[in-house]
């Protein structure tokens, strides 16, 4: 909390005010078209301490609360406000594989599973009332293949996939669909968050893109590629018959599964 309040204002403008203004502008068109609103929040807004970025966390908490109030207000006009859970990171602690301390396992579970459960519990009444959708961002690491360097992350994502299946059966009876999206390689800050340098991350993405044994499509995905799948699953007019499924968007990686045995990929993970 040592940051100047100007930093707080900047966070609020970017993460809250901009969303409010956009919704206000789009509202007449959304009401007319019976459209959808999907806000991307962050686990930083959940009831846990993000002491390094308190102003960002405050902004995301405000966004989450706005979503709940807005869902009640707009459902009366035929506009649904949907819930997208975008929690995810792989924590490592200096060791690899199952040599990691169990505290690392707990941290992975808290971020990738517990946070999603808590958010769904909070949003459930509003989702039932609005007949909304839940789309969780999982990972191909949760699929039945070995991610030996990050087993705790893979375990968390597998748990998230299984939770989704059980929840889908429970909530479809109340008119709420639940599905997952499991991305493969996507150009984000994910490698850097694991401790890989910018230069190494760029090299890693470049290697994956040019290695058909790791990525048959030859192109590392962008956030928009995943967002399009999320938008499809959140649009009941397009995907109403999809319930309790994990949609894999990985450019074909899980068809070959060679990336996990690739020496360059493994070398980067060993360096963390």
Short mmCIF file of C-alpha atoms in Angstrom, two decimals:
data_model
loop_
_atom_site.label_atom_id
_atom_site.label_comp_id
_atom_site.label_asym_id
_atom_site.label_seq_id
_atom_site.Cartn_x
_atom_site.Cartn_y
_atom_site.Cartn_z
CA UNK A 1 0.00 0.00 0.00
CA UNK A 2 3.01 2.28 -0.36
CA UNK A 3 2.07 3.11 -3.95
CA UNK A 4 0.75 6.58 -4.66
CA UNK A 5 -3.04 6.82 -4.91
CA UNK A 6 -2.53 7.78 -8.55
CA UNK A 7 -1.62 4.13 -9.10
CA UNK A 8 -4.92 3.12 -7.51
CA UNK A 9 -6.78 5.52 -9.79
CA UNK A 10 -4.95 4.14 -12.82
CA UNK A 11 -5.89 0.57 -11.85
CA UNK A 12 -9.52 1.54 -11.34
CA UNK A 13 -9.68 3.38 -14.66
CA UNK A 14 -8.23 0.47 -16.58
CA UNK A 15 -9.99 -2.41 -14.84
CA UNK A 16 -13.33 -0.92 -13.74
CA UNK A 17 -14.21 2.47 -15.22
CA UNK A 18 -13.43 1.33 -18.76
CA UNK A 19 -15.72 -1.69 -18.36
CA UNK A 20 -18.54 0.42 -16.91
CA UNK A 21 -18.28 2.94 -19.75
CA UNK A 22 -18.24 0.23 -22.40
CA UNK A 23 -21.29 -1.49 -20.90
CA UNK A 24 -23.13 1.82 -20.71
CA UNK A 25 -22.43 2.46 -24.38
CA UNK A 26 -23.30 -1.07 -25.47
CA UNK A 27 -26.34 -1.56 -23.23
CA UNK A 28 -29.03 -0.37 -25.71
CA UNK A 29 -27.63 -2.66 -28.41
CA UNK A 30 -27.29 -5.59 -26.00
CA UNK A 31 -30.88 -5.19 -24.83
CA UNK A 32 -32.10 -5.01 -28.43
CA UNK A 33 -30.13 -8.08 -29.48
CA UNK A 34 -30.60 -9.99 -26.20
CA UNK A 35 -26.83 -10.26 -26.06
CA UNK A 36 -24.26 -11.37 -23.54
CA UNK A 37 -21.70 -9.61 -21.37
CA UNK A 38 -18.52 -11.51 -20.50
CA UNK A 39 -16.08 -9.78 -18.17
CA UNK A 40 -12.54 -11.09 -17.68
CA UNK A 41 -11.65 -10.62 -14.03
CA UNK A 42 -8.81 -12.13 -12.00
CA UNK A 43 -8.28 -14.33 -8.97
CA UNK A 44 -6.71 -11.23 -7.44
CA UNK A 45 -10.25 -10.08 -6.72
CA UNK A 46 -10.97 -13.12 -4.57
CA UNK A 47 -10.85 -13.06 -0.75
CA UNK A 48 -7.14 -13.80 -0.44
CA UNK A 49 -4.18 -11.46 -0.02
CA UNK A 50 -2.33 -10.18 -3.08
CA UNK A 51 -0.07 -7.92 -1.03
CA UNK A 52 2.24 -7.01 -3.91
CA UNK A 53 -0.56 -5.62 -6.07
CA UNK A 54 -3.26 -4.43 -3.64
CA UNK A 55 -4.66 -1.74 -5.94
CA UNK A 56 -5.03 -4.20 -8.81
CA UNK A 57 -6.72 -6.66 -6.46
CA UNK A 58 -9.07 -3.94 -5.23
CA UNK A 59 -10.02 -3.08 -8.82
CA UNK A 60 -10.75 -6.69 -9.70
CA UNK A 61 -12.81 -7.16 -6.53
CA UNK A 62 -14.83 -4.09 -7.55
CA UNK A 63 -15.30 -5.56 -11.03
CA UNK A 64 -16.55 -8.86 -9.57
CA UNK A 65 -19.03 -7.06 -7.34
CA UNK A 66 -20.23 -4.96 -10.27
CA UNK A 67 -20.80 -8.16 -12.25
CA UNK A 68 -23.07 -9.57 -9.54
CA UNK A 69 -25.18 -6.43 -9.33
CA UNK A 70 -25.29 -6.01 -13.10
CA UNK A 71 -26.39 -9.61 -13.64
CA UNK A 72 -29.49 -9.02 -11.51
CA UNK A 73 -30.27 -5.70 -13.20
CA UNK A 74 -29.79 -6.77 -16.81
CA UNK A 75 -31.45 -10.17 -16.74
CA UNK A 76 -34.73 -8.26 -16.47
CA UNK A 77 -33.90 -6.81 -19.90
CA UNK A 78 -32.90 -10.16 -21.38
CA UNK A 79 -29.14 -9.63 -21.17
CA UNK A 80 -27.06 -12.28 -19.44
CA UNK A 81 -23.82 -11.54 -17.60
CA UNK A 82 -21.66 -14.64 -17.72
CA UNK A 83 -18.83 -15.88 -15.57
CA UNK A 84 -15.40 -16.65 -17.02
CA UNK A 85 -12.84 -18.11 -14.63
CA UNK A 86 -9.34 -17.36 -15.87
CA UNK A 87 -7.29 -18.61 -12.94
CA UNK A 88 -4.10 -20.36 -13.75
CA UNK A 89 -0.37 -20.57 -13.26
CA UNK A 90 2.20 -23.26 -12.62
CA UNK A 91 4.16 -22.72 -9.44
CA UNK A 92 7.59 -24.26 -9.07
CA UNK A 93 9.94 -24.19 -6.13
CA UNK A 94 13.41 -25.01 -7.36
CA UNK A 95 12.89 -28.74 -7.77
CA UNK A 96 11.25 -30.74 -10.53
CA UNK A 97 8.68 -33.48 -10.69
CA UNK A 98 7.44 -35.03 -7.47
CA UNK A 99 10.49 -33.70 -5.60
CA UNK A 100 8.64 -30.42 -5.17
CA UNK A 101 7.58 -29.59 -1.63
CA UNK A 102 3.90 -30.23 -0.91
CA UNK A 103 3.55 -26.51 -0.21
CA UNK A 104 3.94 -26.05 -3.96
CA UNK A 105 1.13 -28.55 -4.51
CA UNK A 106 -1.08 -26.61 -2.11
CA UNK A 107 -0.31 -23.33 -3.88
CA UNK A 108 -1.17 -24.86 -7.25
CA UNK A 109 -4.44 -26.22 -5.90
CA UNK A 110 -5.39 -22.93 -4.26
CA UNK A 111 -4.88 -20.94 -7.44
CA UNK A 112 -6.16 -23.38 -10.03
CA UNK A 113 -8.97 -25.16 -8.15
CA UNK A 114 -10.03 -23.60 -4.85
CA UNK A 115 -10.34 -20.11 -6.36
CA UNK A 116 -12.64 -21.44 -9.08
CA UNK A 117 -14.81 -23.32 -6.58
CA UNK A 118 -15.17 -20.22 -4.39
CA UNK A 119 -16.06 -17.98 -7.33
CA UNK A 120 -18.67 -20.43 -8.62
CA UNK A 121 -20.20 -20.71 -5.16
CA UNK A 122 -20.50 -16.92 -5.00
CA UNK A 123 -21.86 -16.56 -8.52
CA UNK A 124 -24.21 -19.56 -8.53
CA UNK A 125 -27.41 -17.78 -7.42
CA UNK A 126 -26.93 -15.10 -10.08
CA UNK A 127 -26.06 -17.65 -12.77
CA UNK A 128 -29.15 -19.73 -11.98
CA UNK A 129 -31.34 -16.64 -12.06
CA UNK A 130 -29.88 -15.48 -15.38
CA UNK A 131 -29.57 -19.00 -16.86
CA UNK A 132 -25.93 -18.21 -17.50
CA UNK A 133 -22.85 -20.11 -18.49
CA UNK A 134 -19.66 -21.11 -16.70
CA UNK A 135 -16.49 -21.47 -18.76
CA UNK A 136 -13.36 -22.48 -16.87
CA UNK A 137 -9.88 -22.09 -18.34
CA UNK A 138 -8.11 -25.39 -17.79
CA UNK A 139 -5.04 -26.71 -19.62
CA UNK A 140 -3.93 -29.63 -21.75
CA UNK A 141 -1.76 -30.46 -18.72
CA UNK A 142 -4.94 -31.91 -17.21
CA UNK A 143 -5.31 -34.42 -20.03
CA UNK A 144 -4.24 -38.08 -19.62
CA UNK A 145 -0.62 -37.54 -20.62
CA UNK A 146 2.50 -37.00 -18.53
CA UNK A 147 3.66 -33.48 -17.68
CA UNK A 148 6.52 -34.75 -15.56
CA UNK A 149 8.16 -31.38 -14.92
CA UNK A 150 5.04 -29.74 -13.49
CA UNK A 151 3.05 -32.61 -11.96
CA UNK A 152 1.35 -30.50 -9.29
CA UNK A 153 0.06 -28.04 -11.89
CA UNK A 154 -1.14 -30.97 -14.02
CA UNK A 155 -2.85 -32.51 -10.99
CA UNK A 156 -4.66 -29.23 -10.28
CA UNK A 157 -5.89 -28.92 -13.86
CA UNK A 158 -7.03 -32.55 -13.91
CA UNK A 159 -8.97 -31.84 -10.70
CA UNK A 160 -10.52 -28.78 -12.33
CA UNK A 161 -11.65 -30.86 -15.31
CA UNK A 162 -13.21 -33.48 -13.05
CA UNK A 163 -14.93 -30.82 -10.95
CA UNK A 164 -16.38 -29.35 -14.13
CA UNK A 165 -17.92 -32.69 -15.12
CA UNK A 166 -19.59 -33.19 -11.75
CA UNK A 167 -20.73 -29.58 -11.61
CA UNK A 168 -22.12 -29.74 -15.14
CA UNK A 169 -24.52 -32.51 -14.12
CA UNK A 170 -25.56 -30.65 -10.99
CA UNK A 171 -26.08 -27.24 -12.58
CA UNK A 172 -27.69 -28.20 -15.89
CA UNK A 173 -30.74 -29.17 -13.83
CA UNK A 174 -30.89 -25.50 -12.85
CA UNK A 175 -30.38 -24.27 -16.40
CA UNK A 176 -26.68 -23.41 -16.12
CA UNK A 177 -24.15 -24.96 -18.49
CA UNK A 178 -20.58 -25.67 -17.39
CA UNK A 179 -17.71 -26.36 -19.78
CA UNK A 180 -13.93 -26.05 -19.85
CA UNK A 181 -11.43 -24.79 -22.38
CA UNK A 182 -7.99 -26.41 -22.30
CA UNK A 183 -5.38 -24.35 -24.15
CA UNK A 184 -2.02 -25.61 -25.29
CA UNK A 185 0.84 -23.25 -26.05
CA UNK A 186 -0.40 -19.65 -26.08
CA UNK A 187 1.76 -16.52 -26.20
CA UNK A 188 1.27 -15.02 -22.74
CA UNK A 189 3.44 -14.22 -19.72
CA UNK A 190 2.98 -17.78 -18.46
CA UNK A 191 6.63 -18.83 -18.97
CA UNK A 192 7.92 -15.67 -17.29
CA UNK A 193 5.64 -16.31 -14.32
CA UNK A 194 7.37 -19.68 -13.97
CA UNK A 195 10.78 -18.00 -13.89
CA UNK A 196 11.78 -18.22 -17.56
CA UNK A 197 13.40 -15.07 -18.98
CA UNK A 198 11.83 -13.08 -21.82
CA UNK A 199 14.59 -14.20 -24.19
CA UNK A 200 14.18 -17.84 -23.25
CA UNK A 201 10.39 -17.60 -23.55
CA UNK A 202 10.72 -16.17 -27.06
CA UNK A 203 13.15 -18.94 -27.99
CA UNK A 204 10.82 -21.54 -26.51
CA UNK A 205 7.78 -20.28 -28.44
CA UNK A 206 9.84 -20.12 -31.63
CA UNK A 207 11.06 -23.67 -31.19
CA UNK A 208 7.58 -25.00 -30.49
CA UNK A 209 6.14 -23.25 -33.56
CA UNK A 210 8.75 -24.79 -35.87
CA UNK A 211 8.58 -28.28 -34.40
CA UNK A 212 5.72 -30.38 -35.87
CA UNK A 213 6.35 -32.92 -33.14
CA UNK A 214 5.28 -30.34 -30.58
CA UNK A 215 2.79 -28.21 -32.51
CA UNK A 216 1.45 -29.70 -35.76
CA UNK A 217 -0.33 -26.50 -36.86
CA UNK A 218 2.97 -24.57 -36.87
CA UNK A 219 1.62 -21.51 -35.05
CA UNK A 220 1.62 -20.76 -31.34
CA UNK A 221 -1.83 -19.65 -30.24
CA UNK A 222 -2.83 -16.14 -29.24
CA UNK A 223 -5.17 -15.12 -26.41
CA UNK A 224 -7.76 -14.32 -29.09
CA UNK A 225 -7.72 -17.95 -30.24
CA UNK A 226 -8.78 -19.02 -26.77
CA UNK A 227 -11.21 -16.11 -26.36
CA UNK A 228 -13.04 -17.22 -29.51
CA UNK A 229 -13.59 -20.68 -28.03
CA UNK A 230 -14.79 -19.13 -24.76
CA UNK A 231 -17.18 -16.86 -26.67
CA UNK A 232 -18.57 -19.88 -28.52
CA UNK A 233 -19.18 -21.80 -25.29
CA UNK A 234 -20.72 -18.73 -23.64
CA UNK A 235 -23.17 -18.26 -26.52
CA UNK A 236 -26.11 -20.57 -25.92
CA UNK A 237 -27.46 -19.97 -29.42
CA UNK A 238 -24.33 -21.63 -30.82
CA UNK A 239 -23.41 -24.24 -28.21
CA UNK A 240 -26.51 -25.12 -26.20
CA UNK A 241 -25.99 -28.86 -26.70
CA UNK A 242 -22.46 -28.80 -25.27
CA UNK A 243 -22.59 -29.62 -21.56
CA UNK A 244 -19.78 -30.78 -19.30
CA UNK A 245 -17.11 -30.92 -21.98
CA UNK A 246 -13.48 -29.89 -22.18
CA UNK A 247 -12.71 -28.22 -25.50
CA UNK A 248 -9.03 -28.60 -26.34
CA UNK A 249 -7.51 -25.69 -28.25
CA UNK A 250 -3.86 -26.60 -28.71
CA UNK A 251 -3.01 -26.60 -32.41
CA UNK A 252 -2.75 -30.39 -32.34
CA UNK A 253 -0.23 -30.76 -29.51
CA UNK A 254 -2.16 -33.48 -27.68
CA UNK A 255 -2.30 -35.47 -30.92
CA UNK A 256 1.46 -35.91 -30.89
CA UNK A 257 2.39 -35.27 -27.25
CA UNK A 258 6.04 -34.93 -28.19
CA UNK A 259 6.49 -31.55 -26.55
CA UNK A 260 6.85 -33.18 -23.15
CA UNK A 261 9.84 -35.22 -24.32
CA UNK A 262 11.38 -32.45 -26.39
CA UNK A 263 14.95 -31.61 -25.24
CA UNK A 264 14.62 -27.84 -25.74
CA UNK A 265 11.36 -27.65 -23.79
CA UNK A 266 12.76 -29.81 -21.02
CA UNK A 267 15.96 -27.76 -20.87
CA UNK A 268 13.95 -24.58 -20.25
CA UNK A 269 11.98 -26.25 -17.49
CA UNK A 270 15.17 -27.60 -15.91
CA UNK A 271 16.55 -24.07 -15.75
CA UNK A 272 13.70 -22.77 -13.58
#
